[in-house]
């Protein structure tokens, strides 16, 4: 049998045997006549619902839904607190079929109601009860001191550790400020230097342009000269002229040698 | 030829240039060559006076040969030698002549450089002439749209003014510097120049002028947006409140430490004069108009 089947069967069985449920009958019977009991029952149900909502809020991860749930809880609490005086008035009324002990009990119940309502956690700071009534406080986001401004109680004196801690914190903060001051000074100097460098480079741009044109002109001149030189040199030392020079030189040497020989004889 | 006595060379060159019955036109080319050699010889021999004369004559020769560039170069050498002889008038004259010759070549930068060298040489001896030379050099550069190069000259001229304790002139010159910087979009230099001018006025105890200067400079957009403007505002307000501590603190700030060191020295010496008297003067001024209103 699956779970769902079990559940449906259980539901149907319960419905069948509902008429044998004594407490429920009493409740319906009682609440039929008794306004107090009716109202009290409603308030109790609301408180239960609010508590459940508070629990789901504490387990909720989404902040927006937490906020929405908390707001609802607060609204419910406000409404319930309004109902409490009504309940009080109904409580002291005498209802037939009720013993004096039950009347007193009802009064006590009503008196306990405001505390119970206040105790529903709604995410806001709530004053902690002196008697340790922290029952349903699952999610406290802030801590509030509720000591009526009496701070000379020994409980509130700064322990040695805490004052040391505070001192250290102040010292560190001062050191940080000093460091930041030095950094700011350094940055100022850097900024000034950068500005000056910028202006200097701007100054040198036209100079570089001038150098550029002049060097271009010089290169062109050099190229020109080189070409002309090459032409001249080839003209002067072309191989044909060179051979002619050598031949003529040999002839002259031959003539000189011949003359020498002739004269020697 | 180079090894022969420079005196002999000089004599020879003189002979070539002097006109006489046998010589109808001076031979400047060879004469100039001889003069240059003689001048170098004298310089090596540390005969400064003769070297100077030789350079002068060489420059003249080059001028005759229509090469103003070489002529100007020789003039500069002559002037440098004159500086060693502490002959200040000659220094000024030679450098001016050199600058004119450079201008003939159409090169304004070397011309102004020549004047600047003259001014630097004369700074200690004849400061007024030095200032005149600096001003002329700046004008020469500005005419040629080379304001960027003039910054160093402005700085040097301002220093000379401050040394002479002519604070009003110094401040005016600083404002001219600011103008030059504005033309070439050098905002940092411009703002620094304006701040320096305000400090100079304050040092000279002329609070009205300083305030006027501050108001004028605040019209300039670039200055209004700068660090230097904030520093100036703090300084002026510290003065109006008569708060000596605040003035000293502002003077120690990094903005002022980025200025020229001469200005920093002035700033560190602030406040001169009686600042509380200034405060009273301001307070009295505020009351007087009220009295007049009461009477009417």
XYZ file of C-alpha atoms in Angstrom:
561
model
C 0.000 0.000 0.000
C 1.341 3.413 -0.839
C 1.499 6.307 1.584
C -1.203 8.208 -0.208
C -3.583 5.295 0.121
C -2.878 5.052 3.807
C -3.539 8.726 4.261
C -6.862 8.651 2.464
C -7.992 5.646 4.414
C -7.006 7.269 7.677
C -8.904 10.410 6.718
C -12.061 8.559 5.913
C -11.861 6.522 9.109
C -11.419 9.678 11.166
C -14.366 11.311 9.558
C -16.461 8.228 10.282
C -15.539 8.152 13.916
C -15.555 11.939 14.397
C -18.848 11.739 16.237
C -17.090 9.668 18.892
C -14.458 12.317 19.470
C -15.339 13.526 22.942
C -13.109 16.534 23.111
C -14.204 17.873 19.816
C -17.892 17.451 20.769
C -17.296 19.232 23.970
C -15.539 21.983 22.142
C -18.291 22.487 19.617
C -20.909 22.169 22.318
C -19.177 24.455 24.644
C -18.277 27.044 22.094
C -21.874 27.098 20.987
C -22.972 28.639 24.297
C -19.905 30.255 25.660
C -18.720 33.392 23.987
C -15.591 33.395 26.090
C -14.663 29.906 25.132
C -15.339 30.673 21.499
C -13.205 33.751 21.510
C -10.529 32.048 23.545
C -10.476 29.191 21.108
C -10.091 31.597 18.201
C -7.261 33.437 19.929
C -5.488 30.191 20.723
C -5.765 29.086 17.111
C -4.344 32.390 15.965
C -1.453 32.144 18.363
C -0.684 28.655 17.114
C -0.764 29.857 13.517
C 1.523 32.772 14.366
C 4.004 30.496 16.110
C 4.078 28.243 13.106
C 4.693 31.184 10.836
C 7.512 32.335 13.122
C 9.139 28.946 12.854
C 8.924 28.910 9.080
C 10.365 32.453 9.060
C 13.330 31.368 11.109
C 13.998 28.531 8.681
C 13.446 30.676 5.606
C 16.493 31.643 3.571
C 14.877 34.273 1.384
C 15.090 37.621 3.185
C 12.059 39.076 1.419
C 9.784 36.237 2.480
C 11.203 36.457 6.014
C 10.292 40.125 6.110
C 6.804 39.437 4.763
C 6.202 36.686 7.297
C 7.447 38.824 10.143
C 5.110 41.624 9.098
C 2.153 39.255 9.100
C 3.095 37.950 12.515
C 3.273 41.473 13.866
C -0.149 42.295 12.461
C -1.611 39.168 14.029
C -0.032 40.008 17.371
C -1.462 43.505 17.310
C -4.918 42.176 16.530
C -4.746 39.568 19.249
C -3.612 42.099 21.812
C -6.726 44.077 20.998
C -8.885 41.019 21.646
C -7.359 40.441 25.082
C -9.407 43.134 26.919
C -12.567 41.673 25.415
C -11.594 38.285 26.696
C -10.953 39.701 30.111
C -14.453 41.140 30.303
C -15.950 37.881 29.163
C -13.844 35.965 31.650
C -15.359 37.618 34.720
C -18.896 37.056 33.452
C -20.566 34.225 35.088
C -21.650 31.488 32.746
C -23.976 28.743 33.713
C -22.444 25.336 34.049
C -19.146 26.632 35.221
C -17.524 26.197 38.603
C -15.755 29.000 40.476
C -12.445 27.259 40.065
C -12.909 27.237 36.339
C -13.791 30.951 36.436
C -10.568 31.737 38.252
C -8.712 29.490 35.835
C -10.193 31.408 32.956
C -9.013 34.667 34.447
C -5.521 33.320 34.798
C -5.589 32.106 31.247
C -6.580 35.529 30.005
C -3.849 37.149 32.066
C -1.288 34.771 30.614
C -2.441 35.524 27.089
C -0.683 38.883 26.554
C 2.633 37.371 27.567
C 2.122 34.483 25.227
C 1.214 36.850 22.400
C 4.245 39.022 23.006
C 6.428 35.968 23.132
C 5.697 35.120 19.512
C 8.922 35.919 17.718
C 8.454 38.386 14.894
C 12.004 39.231 14.052
C 12.037 42.574 15.903
C 13.907 43.224 19.080
C 11.852 42.182 22.046
C 12.639 42.901 25.651
C 14.016 39.804 27.316
C 11.969 38.624 30.283
C 13.623 38.678 33.655
C 12.244 35.305 34.490
C 14.066 33.754 31.558
C 11.077 33.729 29.276
C 13.051 33.221 26.121
C 10.859 30.391 25.072
C 10.092 30.926 21.435
C 13.016 33.217 20.651
C 14.635 31.387 17.790
C 15.723 34.346 15.666
C 17.013 37.497 17.404
C 18.765 39.855 15.048
C 19.678 42.569 17.539
C 20.700 42.641 21.128
C 19.216 45.399 23.281
C 20.255 46.218 26.789
C 17.284 46.629 29.075
C 18.917 47.774 32.261
C 17.038 51.051 32.824
C 20.250 52.967 32.281
C 21.932 51.573 35.359
C 25.467 51.034 34.159
C 27.357 50.992 37.402
C 26.397 47.457 38.147
C 29.435 45.245 38.238
C 28.011 43.290 35.394
C 28.492 46.254 33.085
C 32.057 47.241 34.013
C 34.610 47.002 31.247
C 36.675 43.978 31.757
C 40.380 44.331 31.358
C 40.282 42.484 28.102
C 37.627 44.642 26.588
C 39.391 47.900 27.466
C 42.651 46.524 26.083
C 40.839 45.541 22.953
C 39.405 49.013 22.619
C 42.833 50.566 23.086
C 44.382 48.298 20.491
C 41.605 49.199 18.087
C 42.244 52.913 18.554
C 45.992 52.451 18.071
C 45.528 50.462 14.903
C 43.101 53.027 13.565
C 45.613 55.818 14.234
C 48.379 53.872 12.501
C 46.146 53.278 9.522
C 45.360 56.964 9.303
C 49.058 57.800 9.388
C 49.800 55.276 6.679
C 47.017 56.625 4.514
C 48.336 60.159 4.976
C 51.759 59.080 3.762
C 50.269 57.310 0.791
C 48.279 60.405 -0.106
C 51.404 62.548 0.026
C 53.253 60.118 -2.207
C 50.384 60.125 -4.658
C 50.429 63.918 -4.722
C 54.102 63.906 -5.629
C 53.514 61.294 -8.293
C 50.688 63.305 -9.757
C 52.808 66.408 -9.936
C 55.676 64.503 -11.546
C 53.345 62.947 -14.072
C 51.933 66.333 -15.018
C 55.399 67.773 -15.449
C 56.472 64.812 -17.551
C 53.395 65.300 -19.693
C 54.281 68.931 -20.322
C 57.899 68.067 -21.042
C 56.941 65.483 -23.620
C 54.500 67.936 -25.183
C 57.362 70.390 -25.406
C 59.536 67.898 -27.219
C 57.005 66.887 -29.832
C 57.655 69.797 -32.242
C 61.393 69.367 -31.734
C 61.134 65.760 -32.748
C 59.177 66.748 -35.830
C 61.915 69.171 -36.785
C 64.579 66.529 -36.269
C 62.522 64.178 -38.369
C 62.363 66.532 -41.362
C 66.019 67.435 -41.095
C 67.140 63.842 -40.924
C 64.914 62.979 -43.864
C 66.529 65.723 -45.879
C 69.996 64.560 -44.893
C 69.211 60.952 -45.871
C 67.930 62.091 -49.274
C 71.092 64.124 -49.829
C 73.283 61.204 -48.858
C 71.493 58.858 -51.208
C 71.853 61.328 -54.009
C 75.557 61.764 -53.330
C 76.109 58.033 -53.154
C 74.533 57.480 -56.524
C 76.614 60.212 -58.112
C 79.757 58.869 -56.519
C 79.039 55.422 -57.845
C 78.605 56.817 -61.315
C 81.844 58.736 -61.148
C 83.822 55.823 -59.810
C 82.527 53.420 -62.429
C 83.330 55.953 -65.031
C 86.853 56.319 -63.803
C 87.632 52.709 -63.080
C 85.656 50.846 -65.714
C 87.428 47.651 -66.793
C 87.936 48.850 -70.361
C 89.804 51.944 -69.276
C 91.766 49.871 -66.829
C 93.009 47.473 -69.535
C 93.915 50.331 -71.804
C 95.884 51.878 -68.953
C 97.815 48.644 -68.357
C 98.577 48.125 -72.033
C 99.829 51.658 -72.487
C 101.925 51.305 -69.342
C 103.538 48.122 -70.733
C 104.271 49.834 -74.013
C 105.912 52.755 -72.221
C 107.969 50.378 -70.099
C 108.970 48.478 -73.216
C 110.062 51.661 -74.940
C 111.958 52.739 -71.822
C 113.700 49.370 -71.592
C 114.606 49.489 -75.290
C 115.986 52.995 -74.956
C 117.963 51.936 -71.891
C 119.456 49.026 -73.697
C 120.327 51.184 -76.689
C 121.945 53.833 -74.539
C 123.833 51.319 -72.427
C 125.488 49.919 -75.445
C 100.281 76.587 -39.905
C 98.354 75.540 -36.846
C 101.452 75.193 -34.777
C 102.793 78.623 -35.542
C 102.502 81.413 -33.093
C 98.991 82.783 -32.841
C 100.394 86.302 -32.651
C 102.043 85.849 -36.005
C 98.783 84.549 -37.412
C 96.975 87.569 -36.074
C 99.481 89.925 -37.614
C 99.201 88.113 -40.910
C 95.454 88.220 -40.890
C 95.446 91.891 -39.991
C 97.676 92.563 -42.903
C 95.271 90.763 -45.178
C 92.357 92.850 -44.066
C 93.942 96.239 -43.875
C 93.472 98.219 -47.001
C 96.462 100.033 -48.360
C 97.993 101.081 -51.597
C 99.013 97.545 -52.514
C 95.742 95.991 -51.376
C 92.518 97.285 -52.852
C 90.099 94.782 -51.349
C 90.416 92.819 -48.191
C 90.780 89.097 -48.475
C 88.291 88.090 -45.850
C 88.229 84.418 -46.606
C 91.771 83.629 -45.727
C 91.778 86.311 -43.086
C 88.852 84.710 -41.307
C 90.571 81.369 -41.414
C 93.685 82.856 -39.899
C 91.696 84.642 -37.250
C 89.970 81.397 -36.225
C 93.236 79.578 -35.934
C 94.744 82.407 -33.942
C 91.764 82.466 -31.613
C 92.012 78.735 -30.941
C 95.710 79.090 -30.343
C 95.178 81.884 -27.863
C 92.478 79.907 -26.081
C 94.767 76.943 -25.657
C 97.493 79.263 -24.413
C 94.986 80.723 -21.958
C 95.496 84.199 -23.342
C 91.898 85.142 -22.865
C 92.039 88.788 -23.851
C 93.708 88.055 -27.164
C 91.481 85.098 -27.808
C 88.474 87.298 -27.302
C 89.749 89.863 -29.753
C 90.567 87.134 -32.253
C 87.086 85.687 -32.005
C 85.579 89.110 -32.512
C 87.568 89.626 -35.657
C 86.739 86.121 -36.882
C 83.077 86.813 -36.386
C 83.378 90.030 -38.307
C 85.074 88.124 -41.114
C 82.308 85.559 -41.233
C 79.779 88.334 -41.413
C 81.602 89.763 -44.391
C 81.482 86.313 -45.929
C 77.716 86.361 -45.413
C 77.536 83.430 -43.108
C 75.700 84.796 -40.079
C 75.573 81.393 -38.420
C 79.332 81.077 -38.097
C 79.574 84.738 -37.188
C 77.092 84.230 -34.376
C 78.967 81.174 -33.136
C 82.201 83.120 -32.946
C 80.455 85.961 -31.170
C 79.214 83.524 -28.565
C 82.719 82.189 -27.980
C 83.969 85.758 -27.629
C 81.231 86.509 -25.116
C 82.046 83.405 -23.083
C 85.641 84.571 -22.861
C 84.510 88.054 -21.889
C 82.524 86.460 -19.092
C 85.702 84.937 -17.721
C 87.254 88.367 -17.794
C 84.244 89.728 -15.869
C 83.771 92.329 -18.538
C 80.023 92.507 -18.141
C 79.232 95.210 -20.620
C 81.093 93.371 -23.308
C 79.360 90.147 -22.369
C 75.968 91.726 -22.833
C 76.996 93.382 -26.098
C 78.497 90.259 -27.604
C 75.597 88.058 -26.721
C 73.145 90.572 -28.084
C 75.070 90.735 -31.332
C 75.147 86.954 -31.521
C 71.414 86.838 -30.951
C 70.827 89.315 -33.743
C 72.927 87.226 -36.083
C 70.954 84.133 -35.156
C 67.782 86.004 -35.883
C 69.217 86.851 -39.290
C 69.506 83.137 -39.912
C 65.856 82.911 -38.957
C 66.516 80.677 -35.976
C 64.820 82.113 -32.945
C 65.690 79.323 -30.548
C 69.458 79.827 -30.593
C 68.871 83.579 -30.510
C 66.933 83.365 -27.306
C 69.419 80.840 -25.971
C 72.186 83.380 -26.517
C 70.245 86.029 -24.593
C 69.517 83.532 -21.847
C 73.194 82.687 -21.527
C 73.930 86.391 -21.269
C 71.307 86.835 -18.595
C 72.611 83.895 -16.613
C 76.111 85.311 -16.743
C 74.910 88.712 -15.575
C 72.523 87.455 -12.890
C 74.872 88.074 -10.026
C 76.644 91.142 -11.310
C 74.057 93.275 -13.059
C 70.635 91.804 -12.218
C 68.607 94.536 -13.912
C 70.311 93.857 -17.213
C 69.806 90.159 -16.641
C 66.092 90.696 -16.229
C 65.972 92.772 -19.366
C 67.767 90.031 -21.261
C 65.424 87.372 -19.925
C 62.411 89.416 -20.937
C 63.776 89.931 -24.412
C 64.504 86.236 -24.749
C 60.933 85.391 -23.729
C 59.517 87.867 -26.217
C 61.646 86.377 -28.967
C 60.307 82.890 -28.286
C 56.731 84.010 -27.924
C 56.851 85.754 -31.284
C 57.809 82.453 -32.782
C 55.084 80.428 -31.006
C 57.629 78.607 -28.942
C 56.215 79.458 -25.529
C 56.955 76.028 -24.148
C 60.663 76.748 -24.314
C 60.196 79.992 -22.465
C 59.165 78.369 -19.177
C 62.707 77.988 -17.945
C 63.368 81.627 -18.755
C 60.299 82.747 -16.858
C 61.373 80.710 -13.893
C 64.880 82.175 -13.889
C 63.600 85.735 -14.295
C 61.161 85.291 -11.419
C 63.967 84.030 -9.217
C 66.036 87.107 -10.014
C 63.105 89.407 -9.223
C 62.551 87.706 -5.898
C 66.242 87.935 -5.085
C 66.000 91.663 -5.759
C 62.888 91.707 -3.528
C 60.813 93.252 -6.280
C 57.739 91.263 -5.397
C 55.174 93.133 -7.440
C 57.296 92.698 -10.550
C 57.818 89.055 -9.717
C 54.106 88.469 -9.394
C 53.425 90.272 -12.676
C 56.004 88.108 -14.371
C 54.432 85.001 -12.912
C 51.101 86.042 -14.365
C 52.792 86.463 -17.748
C 54.118 82.950 -17.303
C 50.582 81.806 -16.658
C 49.490 83.462 -19.872
C 52.224 81.722 -21.861
C 51.303 78.396 -20.303
C 47.694 78.990 -21.193
C 48.582 79.483 -24.850
C 50.240 76.122 -25.072
C 47.690 74.336 -22.877
C 50.098 73.542 -20.093
C 47.487 73.679 -17.370
C 49.665 72.345 -14.601
C 52.304 75.010 -15.114
C 49.626 77.650 -15.468
C 47.969 76.803 -12.171
C 51.325 76.608 -10.430
C 52.241 80.032 -11.811
C 48.983 81.543 -10.516
C 49.392 79.991 -7.088
C 52.977 81.268 -6.930
C 51.774 84.772 -7.817
C 49.262 84.716 -4.971
C 51.905 83.533 -2.539
C 54.302 86.267 -3.644
C 51.639 88.912 -3.059
C 50.891 87.507 0.371
C 54.565 87.434 1.227
C 54.833 91.080 0.235
C 52.050 91.705 2.774
C 49.771 92.996 0.051
C 46.593 91.171 0.921
C 44.354 93.306 -1.297
C 46.469 92.548 -4.316
C 46.544 88.899 -3.410
C 42.788 88.786 -3.191
C 42.414 90.634 -6.462
C 44.870 88.280 -8.059
C 42.968 85.323 -6.666
C 39.681 86.645 -8.017
C 41.180 87.273 -11.419
C 42.711 83.849 -11.589
C 39.464 82.212 -10.540
C 37.988 83.469 -13.787
C 40.249 81.051 -15.565
C 38.476 77.741 -15.947
C 41.565 75.583 -15.760
C 42.686 77.180 -12.523
C 39.224 76.937 -11.001
C 39.204 73.190 -11.342
C 42.690 72.553 -10.049
C 44.282 71.457 -6.800
C 46.172 74.694 -6.694
C 42.924 76.624 -6.568
C 41.817 74.689 -3.515
C 45.129 75.427 -1.855
C 44.792 79.118 -2.724
C 41.269 79.217 -1.317
C 42.448 77.693 1.921
C 45.283 80.161 2.148
C 43.101 83.202 1.489
C 40.452 82.092 3.950
C 43.123 81.391 6.563
C 44.345 84.932 6.043
C 40.908 86.473 6.370
C 40.392 84.570 9.602
C 43.811 85.550 10.840
C 44.531 81.936 11.705
C 48.313 81.622 11.832
C 48.268 77.901 12.515
C 46.129 77.253 9.487
C 48.407 79.361 7.289
C 51.417 77.396 8.445
C 49.622 74.133 7.855
C 48.604 75.090 4.330
C 52.174 76.208 3.610
C 53.415 72.749 4.557
C 50.976 71.015 2.262
C 52.166 69.001 -0.695
C 50.598 71.295 -3.302
C 52.909 74.100 -2.292
C 55.874 71.760 -2.060
C 55.485 71.054 -5.753
C 56.199 74.645 -6.702
C 59.560 76.194 -7.450
C 61.889 76.060 -4.461
C 62.216 79.835 -4.229
C 58.455 80.104 -3.891
C 58.457 77.329 -1.311
C 60.904 79.319 0.769
C 58.575 82.310 0.648
C 55.578 80.190 1.536
C 57.302 78.644 4.524
C 58.022 82.142 5.813
C 54.363 83.124 5.695
C 52.647 84.803 7.390
C 54.697 87.955 7.291
C 53.320 90.943 9.032
C 50.420 91.108 11.373
C 47.620 88.834 10.366
C 45.325 89.841 13.216
C 45.583 93.456 12.110
C 44.331 92.226 8.765
C 41.392 90.610 10.477
C 40.569 93.826 12.356
C 40.875 95.831 9.159
C 38.424 93.500 7.471
C 36.020 93.685 10.426
C 36.178 97.482 10.535
C 35.489 97.626 6.847
C 32.380 95.553 7.326
C 31.061 97.894 10.006
C 31.583 101.207 8.264
C 28.969 100.788 5.547
C 26.431 100.079 8.260
C 27.191 103.406 9.935
C 26.612 105.256 6.719
C 23.304 103.553 6.307
C 22.289 104.611 9.794
C 23.014 108.224 9.074
C 20.877 108.191 5.966
